[in-house]
mmCIF file of C-alpha atoms in Angstrom:
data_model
loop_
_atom_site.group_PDB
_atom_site.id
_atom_site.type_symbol
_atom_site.label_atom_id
_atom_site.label_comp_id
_atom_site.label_asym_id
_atom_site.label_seq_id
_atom_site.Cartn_x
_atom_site.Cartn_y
_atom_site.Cartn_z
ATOM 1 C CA UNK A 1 89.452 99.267 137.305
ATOM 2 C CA UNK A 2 93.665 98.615 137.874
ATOM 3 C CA UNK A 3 94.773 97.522 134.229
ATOM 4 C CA UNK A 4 96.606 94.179 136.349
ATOM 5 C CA UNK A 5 92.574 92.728 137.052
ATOM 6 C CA UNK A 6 92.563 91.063 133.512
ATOM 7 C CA UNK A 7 93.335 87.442 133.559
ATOM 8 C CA UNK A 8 97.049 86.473 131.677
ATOM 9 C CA UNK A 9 94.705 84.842 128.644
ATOM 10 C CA UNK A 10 92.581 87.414 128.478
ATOM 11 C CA UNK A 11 95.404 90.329 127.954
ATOM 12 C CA UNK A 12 97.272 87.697 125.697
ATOM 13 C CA UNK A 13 94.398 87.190 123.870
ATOM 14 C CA UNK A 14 94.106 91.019 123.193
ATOM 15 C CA UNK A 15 97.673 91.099 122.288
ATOM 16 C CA UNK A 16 97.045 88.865 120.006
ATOM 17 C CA UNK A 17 94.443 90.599 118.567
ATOM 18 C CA UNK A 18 96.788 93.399 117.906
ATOM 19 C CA UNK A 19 98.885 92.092 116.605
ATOM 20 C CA UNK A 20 96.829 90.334 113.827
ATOM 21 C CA UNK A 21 95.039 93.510 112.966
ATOM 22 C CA UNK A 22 98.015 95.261 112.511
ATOM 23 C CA UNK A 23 99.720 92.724 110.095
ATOM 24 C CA UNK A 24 96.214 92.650 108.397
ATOM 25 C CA UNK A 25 96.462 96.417 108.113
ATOM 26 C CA UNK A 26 100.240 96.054 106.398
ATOM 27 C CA UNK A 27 98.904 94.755 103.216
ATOM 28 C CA UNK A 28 98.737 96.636 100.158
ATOM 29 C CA UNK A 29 95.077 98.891 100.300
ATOM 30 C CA UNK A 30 94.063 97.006 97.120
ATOM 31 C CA UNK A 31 94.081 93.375 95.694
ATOM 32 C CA UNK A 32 94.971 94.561 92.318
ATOM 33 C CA UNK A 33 97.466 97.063 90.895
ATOM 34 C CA UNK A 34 96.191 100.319 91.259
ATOM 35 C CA UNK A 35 97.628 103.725 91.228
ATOM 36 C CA UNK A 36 97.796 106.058 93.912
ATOM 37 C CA UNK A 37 94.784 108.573 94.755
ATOM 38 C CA UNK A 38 94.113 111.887 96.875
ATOM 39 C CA UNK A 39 90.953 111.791 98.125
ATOM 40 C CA UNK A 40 88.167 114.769 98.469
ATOM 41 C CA UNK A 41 88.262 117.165 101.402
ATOM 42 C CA UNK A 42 86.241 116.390 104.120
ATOM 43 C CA UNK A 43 82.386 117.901 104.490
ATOM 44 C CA UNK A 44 83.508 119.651 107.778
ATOM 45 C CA UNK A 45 87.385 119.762 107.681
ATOM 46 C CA UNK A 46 90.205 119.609 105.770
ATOM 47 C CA UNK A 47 91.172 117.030 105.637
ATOM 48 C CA UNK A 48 92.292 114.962 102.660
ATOM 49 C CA UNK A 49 93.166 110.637 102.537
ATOM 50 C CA UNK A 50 95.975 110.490 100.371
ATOM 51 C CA UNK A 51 96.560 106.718 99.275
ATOM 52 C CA UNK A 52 99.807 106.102 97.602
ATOM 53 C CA UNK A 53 100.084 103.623 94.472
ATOM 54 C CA UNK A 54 99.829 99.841 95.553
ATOM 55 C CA UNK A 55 101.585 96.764 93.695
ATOM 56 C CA UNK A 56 98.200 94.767 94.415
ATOM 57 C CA UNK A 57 98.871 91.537 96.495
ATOM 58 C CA UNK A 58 100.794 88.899 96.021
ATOM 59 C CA UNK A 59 99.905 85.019 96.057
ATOM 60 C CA UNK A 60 101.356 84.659 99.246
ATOM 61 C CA UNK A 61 99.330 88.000 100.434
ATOM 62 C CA UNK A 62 96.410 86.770 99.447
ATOM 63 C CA UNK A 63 96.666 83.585 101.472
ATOM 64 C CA UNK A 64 98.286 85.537 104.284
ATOM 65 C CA UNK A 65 95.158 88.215 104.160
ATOM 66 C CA UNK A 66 92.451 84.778 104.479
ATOM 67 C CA UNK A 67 94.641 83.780 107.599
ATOM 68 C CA UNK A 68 94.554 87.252 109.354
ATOM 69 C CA UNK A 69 91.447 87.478 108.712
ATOM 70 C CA UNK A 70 90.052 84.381 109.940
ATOM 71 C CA UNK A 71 92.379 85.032 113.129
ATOM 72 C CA UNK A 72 91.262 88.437 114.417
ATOM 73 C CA UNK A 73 87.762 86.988 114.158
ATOM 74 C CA UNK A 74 88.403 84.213 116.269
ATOM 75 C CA UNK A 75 90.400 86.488 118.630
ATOM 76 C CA UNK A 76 87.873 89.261 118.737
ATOM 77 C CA UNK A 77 85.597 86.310 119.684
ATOM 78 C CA UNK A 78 87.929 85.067 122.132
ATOM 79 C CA UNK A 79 88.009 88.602 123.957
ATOM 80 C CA UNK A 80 84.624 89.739 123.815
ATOM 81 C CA UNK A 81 82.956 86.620 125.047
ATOM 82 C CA UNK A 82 85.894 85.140 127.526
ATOM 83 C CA UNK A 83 84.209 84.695 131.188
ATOM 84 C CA UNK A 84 85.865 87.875 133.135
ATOM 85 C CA UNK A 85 83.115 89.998 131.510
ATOM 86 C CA UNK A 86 80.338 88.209 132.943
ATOM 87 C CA UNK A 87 81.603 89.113 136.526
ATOM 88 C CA UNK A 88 81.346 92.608 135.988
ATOM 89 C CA UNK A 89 78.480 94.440 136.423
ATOM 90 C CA UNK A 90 77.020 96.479 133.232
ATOM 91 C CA UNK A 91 78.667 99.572 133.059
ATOM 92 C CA UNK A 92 81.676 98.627 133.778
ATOM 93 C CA UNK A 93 81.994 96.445 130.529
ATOM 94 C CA UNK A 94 82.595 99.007 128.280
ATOM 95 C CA UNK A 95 85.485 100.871 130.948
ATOM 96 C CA UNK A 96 87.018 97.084 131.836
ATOM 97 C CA UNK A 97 87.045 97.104 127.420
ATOM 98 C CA UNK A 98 88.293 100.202 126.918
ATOM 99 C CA UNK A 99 91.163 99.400 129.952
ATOM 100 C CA UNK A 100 91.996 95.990 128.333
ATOM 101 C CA UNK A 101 91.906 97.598 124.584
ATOM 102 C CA UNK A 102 95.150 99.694 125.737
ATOM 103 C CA UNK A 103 96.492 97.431 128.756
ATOM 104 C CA UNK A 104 100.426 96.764 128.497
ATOM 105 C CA UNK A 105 101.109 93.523 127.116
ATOM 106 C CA UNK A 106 100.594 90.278 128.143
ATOM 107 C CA UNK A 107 101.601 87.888 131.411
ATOM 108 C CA UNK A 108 102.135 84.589 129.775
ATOM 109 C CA UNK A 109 103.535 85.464 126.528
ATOM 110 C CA UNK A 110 107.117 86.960 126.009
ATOM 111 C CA UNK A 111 109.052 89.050 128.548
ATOM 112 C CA UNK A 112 108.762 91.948 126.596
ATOM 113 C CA UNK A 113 105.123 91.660 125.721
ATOM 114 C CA UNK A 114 105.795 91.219 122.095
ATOM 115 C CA UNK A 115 104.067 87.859 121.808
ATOM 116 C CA UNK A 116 105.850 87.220 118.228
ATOM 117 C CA UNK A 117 104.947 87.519 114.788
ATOM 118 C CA UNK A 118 101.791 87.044 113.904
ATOM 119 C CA UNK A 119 101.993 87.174 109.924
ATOM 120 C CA UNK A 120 102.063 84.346 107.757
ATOM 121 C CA UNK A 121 104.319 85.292 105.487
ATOM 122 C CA UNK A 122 106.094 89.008 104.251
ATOM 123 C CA UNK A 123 103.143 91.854 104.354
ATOM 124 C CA UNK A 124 104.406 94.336 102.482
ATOM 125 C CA UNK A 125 104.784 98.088 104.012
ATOM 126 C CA UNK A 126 103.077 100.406 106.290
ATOM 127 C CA UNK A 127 100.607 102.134 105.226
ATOM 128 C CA UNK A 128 101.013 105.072 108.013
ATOM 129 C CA UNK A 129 98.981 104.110 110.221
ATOM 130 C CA UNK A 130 99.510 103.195 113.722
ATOM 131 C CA UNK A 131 99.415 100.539 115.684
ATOM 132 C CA UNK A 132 96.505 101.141 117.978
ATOM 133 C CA UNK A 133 94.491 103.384 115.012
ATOM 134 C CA UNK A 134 93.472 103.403 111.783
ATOM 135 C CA UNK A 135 90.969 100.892 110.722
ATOM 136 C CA UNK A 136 91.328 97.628 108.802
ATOM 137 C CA UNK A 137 88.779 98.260 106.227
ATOM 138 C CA UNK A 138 89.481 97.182 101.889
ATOM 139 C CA UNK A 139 86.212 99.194 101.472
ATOM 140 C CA UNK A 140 84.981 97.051 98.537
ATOM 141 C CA UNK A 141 88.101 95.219 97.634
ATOM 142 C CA UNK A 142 87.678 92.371 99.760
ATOM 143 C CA UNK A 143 84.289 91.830 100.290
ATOM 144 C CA UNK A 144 83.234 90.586 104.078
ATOM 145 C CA UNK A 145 86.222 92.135 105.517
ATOM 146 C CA UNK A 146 84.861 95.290 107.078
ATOM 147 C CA UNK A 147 87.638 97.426 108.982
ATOM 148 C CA UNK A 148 87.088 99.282 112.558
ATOM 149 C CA UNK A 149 87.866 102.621 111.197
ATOM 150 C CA UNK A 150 88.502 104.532 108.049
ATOM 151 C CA UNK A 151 91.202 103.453 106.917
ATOM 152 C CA UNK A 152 91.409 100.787 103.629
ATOM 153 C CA UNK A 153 90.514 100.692 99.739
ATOM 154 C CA UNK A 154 88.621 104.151 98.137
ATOM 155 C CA UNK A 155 84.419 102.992 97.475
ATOM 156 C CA UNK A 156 84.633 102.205 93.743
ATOM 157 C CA UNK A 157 82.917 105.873 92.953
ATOM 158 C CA UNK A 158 85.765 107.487 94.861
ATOM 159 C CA UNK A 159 88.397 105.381 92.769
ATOM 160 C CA UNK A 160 87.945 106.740 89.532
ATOM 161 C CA UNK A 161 88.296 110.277 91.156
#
């Protein structure tokens, strides 16, 4: 599958997408004040989260985080059920997903792919994570607001810790 197959909506729309988990994933880990937290080693590695202390969200976070959130659902809806998908046959789905996931940016928006910015408002810091990884997840923080990956808030035994 060449990465150029993908309709100009279909890789902006996945640009998008990006781009709105990404300023989601800026916020603070957790809603409220909350000082920073190593977590336990991993059953089979090393591995150790380290979380550093968070000023909890602001008013205008808050109301930022409801607007990411409600976008990358309506983008991720966008994506996965936009009509190029139904012209492929089964297997090739998930490689034509995987190929659009990390396709170069987008035909109709900006020359240099960046599309703009997405947040509403300031969103805080980096967390470390990149772009492309880390998940989206505030754990029990924010309920209905499951992440893709591992990043996000300790589970409230974990917190205490």
């Amino acid at each position: 599958m060449a990465e150029d197959d993908f309709p100009d909506e279909l890789r902006d729309a996945q640009l998008r997408l990006h781009q709105a988990r990404s300023a989601y994933r800026a916020l603070p880990w957790s809603v409220e004040s909350a000082e920073g937290w190593t977590g336990e080693e991993g059953h089979y590695s090393g591995y150790r989260r380290e979380f550093p202390a968070s000023p909890g969200w602001t008013e205008a976070q808050r109301a930022e985080e409801a607007t990411l959130r409600e976008r990358v659902l309506t983008l991720s809806i966008e994506v996965s059920t936009h009509p190029y998908w139904a012209g492929l046959d089964r297997p090739e789905v998930v490689k034509a997903r995987m190929a659009l996931k990390h396709a170069e940016g987008g035909g109709a928006l900006s020359p240099d792919g960046s599309g703009g910015d997405v947040s509403v408002g300031g969103s805080g810091g980096d967390r470390g994570r990149g772009a492309a990884g880390g998940g989206s997840g505030r754990g029990g923080v924010v309920p209905g607001s499951a992440g893709e990956g591992s990043g996000g808030a300790p589970p409230a035994s974990s917190a205490a810790a």
